[in-house]
């Protein structure tokens, strides 16, 4: 662990990315407290204060309906980061279970799961997400009050992006499992009479943790970008709840009048996705013992 941390610290881009992500997450989680300390309500509209420039009262100015832009960015960051984190964890769990089952049990199950994975990979991702996100949950029996709530909108987008983001993890874990099940500790466990489920959960999966952490970290940036795309198209997080994607949607018609409304959320999306990618690269080097020799 100490050697891995030292290798990560020598990766300057990964270290800077980690610091940036910690700051963004801390500010986003503390958004209600910051709003209370500043005496600002990010949901309150004031048409007399539209497009206010940055000032001591409004640190980044106000939007087209007079809401504080800085607080809206923090609220949007909390939603976008939550979607990315929850979606990555859910897709990572799903992909890990599918990958370890396919790699360890093999045979027809492996062939079926891998062909199913290939089929999901072959599907055009964005059109598929658009179709799934456009389905009216009320027609599926979901109560109208629940279907129109902010929480349901958030949970639905997490599930949608998780159901399409597990394929990379599944193939990665399957490859690791094929290698691990041939090692001495796996054969010893089988010789002692351990059941396949126990071997997969107690011996195989823990040894794929490094690859899982790297894949999950990198996928967070991709899922945040997917959420922003869906929200930008009006099929993701629904207003009045803020996300960086739907903030861009509201700003696209005001580019000439107030370009900063699009600049800030777009810049945060760009920096966050790049930071997760750099952090994933750094973790890959840190968790790979061969990187010490390189």
Short mmCIF file of C-alpha atoms in Angstrom, two decimals:
data_model
loop_
_atom_site.label_atom_id
_atom_site.label_comp_id
_atom_site.label_asym_id
_atom_site.label_seq_id
_atom_site.Cartn_x
_atom_site.Cartn_y
_atom_site.Cartn_z
CA UNK A 1 0.00 0.00 0.00
CA UNK A 2 2.83 2.41 0.90
CA UNK A 3 4.67 1.71 -2.33
CA UNK A 4 1.48 2.21 -4.33
CA UNK A 5 0.85 5.55 -2.63
CA UNK A 6 4.42 6.65 -3.33
CA UNK A 7 4.03 5.72 -7.01
CA UNK A 8 0.76 7.67 -7.16
CA UNK A 9 2.41 10.73 -5.61
CA UNK A 10 5.09 10.66 -8.30
CA UNK A 11 2.37 10.83 -10.96
CA UNK A 12 1.96 14.62 -10.97
CA UNK A 13 -1.15 14.78 -13.15
CA UNK A 14 -2.89 12.12 -11.05
CA UNK A 15 -1.98 13.93 -7.83
CA UNK A 16 -3.27 17.25 -9.15
CA UNK A 17 -6.44 15.55 -10.41
CA UNK A 18 -7.03 13.94 -7.00
CA UNK A 19 -6.69 17.31 -5.26
CA UNK A 20 -9.05 18.95 -7.75
CA UNK A 21 -11.68 16.20 -7.34
CA UNK A 22 -11.46 16.34 -3.55
CA UNK A 23 -12.00 20.12 -3.62
CA UNK A 24 -14.94 19.86 -6.04
CA UNK A 25 -16.58 17.08 -4.04
CA UNK A 26 -16.07 18.87 -0.74
CA UNK A 27 -17.54 22.13 -2.06
CA UNK A 28 -20.47 20.31 -3.67
CA UNK A 29 -21.29 18.36 -0.50
CA UNK A 30 -21.00 21.55 1.56
CA UNK A 31 -23.21 23.53 -0.84
CA UNK A 32 -26.19 23.86 1.59
CA UNK A 33 -23.86 25.04 4.38
CA UNK A 34 -22.11 27.51 2.05
CA UNK A 35 -25.48 28.88 0.90
CA UNK A 36 -26.58 29.31 4.51
CA UNK A 37 -23.36 31.09 5.46
CA UNK A 38 -23.67 33.40 2.47
CA UNK A 39 -27.38 33.97 3.03
CA UNK A 40 -28.21 32.84 -0.51
CA UNK A 41 -31.08 30.67 -1.71
CA UNK A 42 -29.98 29.08 -5.03
CA UNK A 43 -33.58 28.18 -5.92
CA UNK A 44 -35.02 31.67 -5.41
CA UNK A 45 -35.63 33.64 -8.60
CA UNK A 46 -35.41 37.43 -8.85
CA UNK A 47 -36.12 38.85 -12.30
CA UNK A 48 -34.81 42.24 -11.20
CA UNK A 49 -31.34 40.70 -10.76
CA UNK A 50 -31.01 38.89 -14.08
CA UNK A 51 -27.48 38.62 -15.51
CA UNK A 52 -25.83 40.36 -12.56
CA UNK A 53 -22.02 40.50 -13.00
CA UNK A 54 -19.72 38.84 -10.44
CA UNK A 55 -19.68 40.75 -7.18
CA UNK A 56 -19.26 40.31 -3.44
CA UNK A 57 -22.93 39.27 -3.19
CA UNK A 58 -22.93 37.04 -6.29
CA UNK A 59 -19.47 35.52 -6.71
CA UNK A 60 -20.04 34.37 -10.30
CA UNK A 61 -23.06 36.56 -11.07
CA UNK A 62 -26.65 35.44 -11.63
CA UNK A 63 -28.43 33.48 -14.35
CA UNK A 64 -31.35 34.40 -16.60
CA UNK A 65 -33.89 34.27 -13.73
CA UNK A 66 -31.73 35.90 -11.07
CA UNK A 67 -30.44 32.81 -9.27
CA UNK A 68 -26.92 32.78 -7.82
CA UNK A 69 -24.72 31.02 -10.39
CA UNK A 70 -22.02 29.88 -7.96
CA UNK A 71 -24.50 28.06 -5.74
CA UNK A 72 -26.23 26.55 -8.76
CA UNK A 73 -22.88 25.17 -9.92
CA UNK A 74 -22.29 23.59 -6.51
CA UNK A 75 -25.78 22.07 -6.46
CA UNK A 76 -25.30 20.82 -10.02
CA UNK A 77 -21.92 19.37 -9.07
CA UNK A 78 -23.47 17.43 -6.22
CA UNK A 79 -25.99 15.86 -8.59
CA UNK A 80 -23.56 15.20 -11.45
CA UNK A 81 -20.90 13.71 -9.17
CA UNK A 82 -23.48 11.60 -7.36
CA UNK A 83 -24.74 10.24 -10.68
CA UNK A 84 -21.19 9.48 -11.82
CA UNK A 85 -20.17 7.83 -8.54
CA UNK A 86 -23.36 5.81 -8.05
CA UNK A 87 -23.51 4.80 -11.70
CA UNK A 88 -19.85 3.73 -11.71
CA UNK A 89 -20.26 1.67 -8.53
CA UNK A 90 -23.43 0.02 -9.77
CA UNK A 91 -22.02 -0.76 -13.20
CA UNK A 92 -18.77 -1.94 -11.61
CA UNK A 93 -20.65 -4.34 -9.33
CA UNK A 94 -22.76 -5.67 -12.19
CA UNK A 95 -19.76 -6.04 -14.49
CA UNK A 96 -17.69 -7.74 -11.78
CA UNK A 97 -20.37 -10.34 -11.07
CA UNK A 98 -20.90 -11.10 -14.75
CA UNK A 99 -17.17 -11.22 -15.47
CA UNK A 100 -16.23 -13.50 -12.58
CA UNK A 101 -19.10 -15.89 -13.31
CA UNK A 102 -18.19 -16.08 -17.00
CA UNK A 103 -14.48 -16.53 -16.37
CA UNK A 104 -14.69 -19.04 -13.55
CA UNK A 105 -17.63 -21.21 -14.59
CA UNK A 106 -16.79 -21.12 -18.31
CA UNK A 107 -18.56 -23.30 -20.84
CA UNK A 108 -21.89 -22.30 -22.27
CA UNK A 109 -22.47 -19.70 -19.55
CA UNK A 110 -19.24 -17.95 -20.51
CA UNK A 111 -20.16 -18.05 -24.20
CA UNK A 112 -23.65 -16.68 -23.54
CA UNK A 113 -22.52 -13.89 -21.21
CA UNK A 114 -19.71 -12.78 -23.49
CA UNK A 115 -21.91 -12.77 -26.59
CA UNK A 116 -24.48 -10.77 -24.63
CA UNK A 117 -21.71 -8.36 -23.60
CA UNK A 118 -20.57 -8.04 -27.20
CA UNK A 119 -24.16 -7.31 -28.21
CA UNK A 120 -24.46 -4.50 -25.67
CA UNK A 121 -21.12 -3.05 -26.80
CA UNK A 122 -22.26 -3.16 -30.43
CA UNK A 123 -25.40 -1.13 -29.70
CA UNK A 124 -25.14 2.60 -30.50
CA UNK A 125 -24.86 3.97 -26.98
CA UNK A 126 -26.29 7.47 -27.23
CA UNK A 127 -29.39 6.55 -29.30
CA UNK A 128 -30.04 3.66 -26.90
CA UNK A 129 -29.81 5.97 -23.89
CA UNK A 130 -32.10 8.48 -25.56
CA UNK A 131 -34.74 5.83 -26.23
CA UNK A 132 -34.58 4.41 -22.70
CA UNK A 133 -34.58 7.86 -21.07
CA UNK A 134 -37.55 8.98 -23.17
CA UNK A 135 -39.79 6.18 -21.84
CA UNK A 136 -42.58 7.62 -19.73
CA UNK A 137 -42.41 5.81 -16.35
CA UNK A 138 -46.12 6.51 -15.75
CA UNK A 139 -46.96 4.14 -18.60
CA UNK A 140 -45.01 1.43 -16.76
CA UNK A 141 -47.21 1.73 -13.69
CA UNK A 142 -45.12 4.22 -11.71
CA UNK A 143 -47.35 6.65 -9.74
CA UNK A 144 -47.48 10.14 -11.25
CA UNK A 145 -46.23 11.86 -8.09
CA UNK A 146 -43.22 9.56 -7.88
CA UNK A 147 -42.48 9.79 -11.62
CA UNK A 148 -42.37 13.61 -11.46
CA UNK A 149 -40.22 13.83 -8.31
CA UNK A 150 -36.60 14.97 -8.38
CA UNK A 151 -35.41 11.83 -6.57
CA UNK A 152 -36.96 9.51 -9.15
CA UNK A 153 -35.35 11.49 -11.97
CA UNK A 154 -31.98 11.06 -10.28
CA UNK A 155 -32.38 7.33 -9.56
CA UNK A 156 -33.64 6.64 -13.07
CA UNK A 157 -30.66 8.26 -14.74
CA UNK A 158 -28.26 6.35 -12.45
CA UNK A 159 -29.87 3.02 -13.38
CA UNK A 160 -29.96 3.89 -17.10
CA UNK A 161 -26.28 4.75 -17.37
CA UNK A 162 -25.27 1.83 -15.12
CA UNK A 163 -27.09 -0.68 -17.33
CA UNK A 164 -24.95 0.36 -20.29
CA UNK A 165 -21.63 0.96 -18.51
CA UNK A 166 -20.81 -2.50 -17.14
CA UNK A 167 -19.41 -4.11 -20.29
CA UNK A 168 -15.80 -2.93 -19.97
CA UNK A 169 -15.60 -4.07 -16.35
CA UNK A 170 -17.13 -7.45 -17.22
CA UNK A 171 -14.55 -8.21 -19.91
CA UNK A 172 -11.70 -6.99 -17.72
CA UNK A 173 -12.76 -9.11 -14.72
CA UNK A 174 -13.31 -12.16 -16.93
CA UNK A 175 -9.74 -11.90 -18.24
CA UNK A 176 -8.39 -11.56 -14.69
CA UNK A 177 -10.51 -14.51 -13.52
CA UNK A 178 -9.20 -16.79 -16.26
CA UNK A 179 -5.69 -16.10 -14.99
CA UNK A 180 -6.49 -16.30 -11.28
CA UNK A 181 -8.44 -19.56 -11.33
CA UNK A 182 -5.36 -21.37 -12.65
CA UNK A 183 -3.17 -20.22 -9.76
CA UNK A 184 -2.17 -22.31 -6.78
CA UNK A 185 -4.46 -20.65 -4.22
CA UNK A 186 -7.52 -21.29 -6.39
CA UNK A 187 -6.57 -24.91 -6.99
CA UNK A 188 -5.88 -25.37 -3.28
CA UNK A 189 -9.31 -23.99 -2.40
CA UNK A 190 -10.95 -26.41 -4.86
CA UNK A 191 -8.91 -29.30 -3.46
CA UNK A 192 -10.14 -28.44 0.05
CA UNK A 193 -13.73 -28.71 -1.15
CA UNK A 194 -14.62 -25.01 -1.32
CA UNK A 195 -17.70 -24.33 -3.41
CA UNK A 196 -17.40 -22.30 -6.63
CA UNK A 197 -19.40 -19.39 -5.19
CA UNK A 198 -17.11 -19.14 -2.19
CA UNK A 199 -14.00 -19.31 -4.36
CA UNK A 200 -15.33 -16.58 -6.65
CA UNK A 201 -16.32 -14.23 -3.81
CA UNK A 202 -13.49 -14.91 -1.34
CA UNK A 203 -10.52 -15.65 -3.57
CA UNK A 204 -11.08 -14.40 -7.13
CA UNK A 205 -12.89 -11.08 -6.74
CA UNK A 206 -10.58 -9.62 -4.03
CA UNK A 207 -7.61 -10.24 -6.32
CA UNK A 208 -9.23 -8.23 -9.10
CA UNK A 209 -9.66 -5.20 -6.84
CA UNK A 210 -6.84 -3.22 -8.46
CA UNK A 211 -8.26 -3.54 -11.95
CA UNK A 212 -11.77 -2.83 -10.65
CA UNK A 213 -10.66 0.38 -8.93
CA UNK A 214 -8.94 1.65 -12.07
CA UNK A 215 -11.85 0.76 -14.37
CA UNK A 216 -14.42 2.28 -12.00
CA UNK A 217 -12.44 5.50 -11.60
CA UNK A 218 -12.08 5.97 -15.35
CA UNK A 219 -15.76 5.15 -15.94
CA UNK A 220 -16.85 7.90 -13.51
CA UNK A 221 -15.74 10.55 -15.97
CA UNK A 222 -17.51 8.80 -18.84
CA UNK A 223 -20.75 8.47 -16.87
CA UNK A 224 -20.67 12.12 -15.80
CA UNK A 225 -20.32 13.01 -19.47
CA UNK A 226 -23.26 10.75 -20.37
CA UNK A 227 -25.42 12.30 -17.65
CA UNK A 228 -24.51 15.77 -18.88
CA UNK A 229 -25.38 14.77 -22.44
CA UNK A 230 -28.79 13.40 -21.46
CA UNK A 231 -29.53 16.40 -19.25
CA UNK A 232 -28.44 18.74 -22.05
CA UNK A 233 -30.94 17.00 -24.35
CA UNK A 234 -33.68 17.34 -21.72
CA UNK A 235 -33.87 13.62 -20.88
CA UNK A 236 -31.72 13.52 -17.75
CA UNK A 237 -32.00 15.42 -14.49
CA UNK A 238 -35.11 17.58 -14.74
CA UNK A 239 -35.35 21.21 -13.54
CA UNK A 240 -35.68 22.76 -11.03
CA UNK A 241 -32.99 20.30 -9.83
CA UNK A 242 -29.63 21.53 -11.09
CA UNK A 243 -26.99 19.51 -12.90
CA UNK A 244 -24.16 20.74 -15.06
CA UNK A 245 -25.87 19.26 -18.11
CA UNK A 246 -29.22 20.97 -17.71
CA UNK A 247 -27.45 24.22 -16.80
CA UNK A 248 -25.89 24.06 -20.26
CA UNK A 249 -29.33 23.46 -21.74
CA UNK A 250 -30.64 26.64 -20.15
CA UNK A 251 -27.62 28.62 -21.34
CA UNK A 252 -27.50 27.53 -24.99
CA UNK A 253 -29.95 30.22 -26.12
CA UNK A 254 -28.09 32.93 -24.19
CA UNK A 255 -24.57 32.46 -25.58
CA UNK A 256 -24.39 35.94 -27.06
CA UNK A 257 -26.12 37.69 -24.18
CA UNK A 258 -24.46 35.84 -21.27
CA UNK A 259 -21.70 33.43 -22.42
CA UNK A 260 -20.51 32.81 -18.85
CA UNK A 261 -23.69 30.83 -18.12
CA UNK A 262 -22.43 28.17 -20.53
CA UNK A 263 -18.73 28.59 -19.82
CA UNK A 264 -18.73 27.60 -16.14
CA UNK A 265 -20.71 24.34 -16.27
CA UNK A 266 -18.98 23.33 -19.51
CA UNK A 267 -15.57 24.01 -17.98
CA UNK A 268 -16.40 22.01 -14.84
CA UNK A 269 -17.59 19.04 -16.91
CA UNK A 270 -14.40 19.15 -18.98
CA UNK A 271 -12.05 19.44 -15.98
CA UNK A 272 -13.86 16.76 -13.96
CA UNK A 273 -13.84 14.21 -16.79
CA UNK A 274 -10.16 14.90 -17.53
CA UNK A 275 -9.32 14.64 -13.81
CA UNK A 276 -10.98 11.23 -13.48
CA UNK A 277 -9.08 9.99 -16.55
CA UNK A 278 -5.72 11.22 -15.21
CA UNK A 279 -6.50 9.75 -11.79
CA UNK A 280 -7.36 6.41 -13.39
CA UNK A 281 -4.03 6.41 -15.26
CA UNK A 282 -2.20 7.21 -12.02
CA UNK A 283 -3.98 4.45 -10.11
CA UNK A 284 -3.17 1.97 -12.88
CA UNK A 285 0.54 2.73 -12.49
CA UNK A 286 0.33 2.79 -8.70
CA UNK A 287 -1.45 -0.57 -8.41
CA UNK A 288 0.72 -2.33 -10.99
CA UNK A 289 3.90 -3.70 -9.37
CA UNK A 290 5.62 -3.78 -12.79
CA UNK A 291 5.48 0.04 -12.93
CA UNK A 292 8.22 0.15 -10.25
CA UNK A 293 10.65 -1.49 -12.66
CA UNK A 294 9.57 0.81 -15.49
#
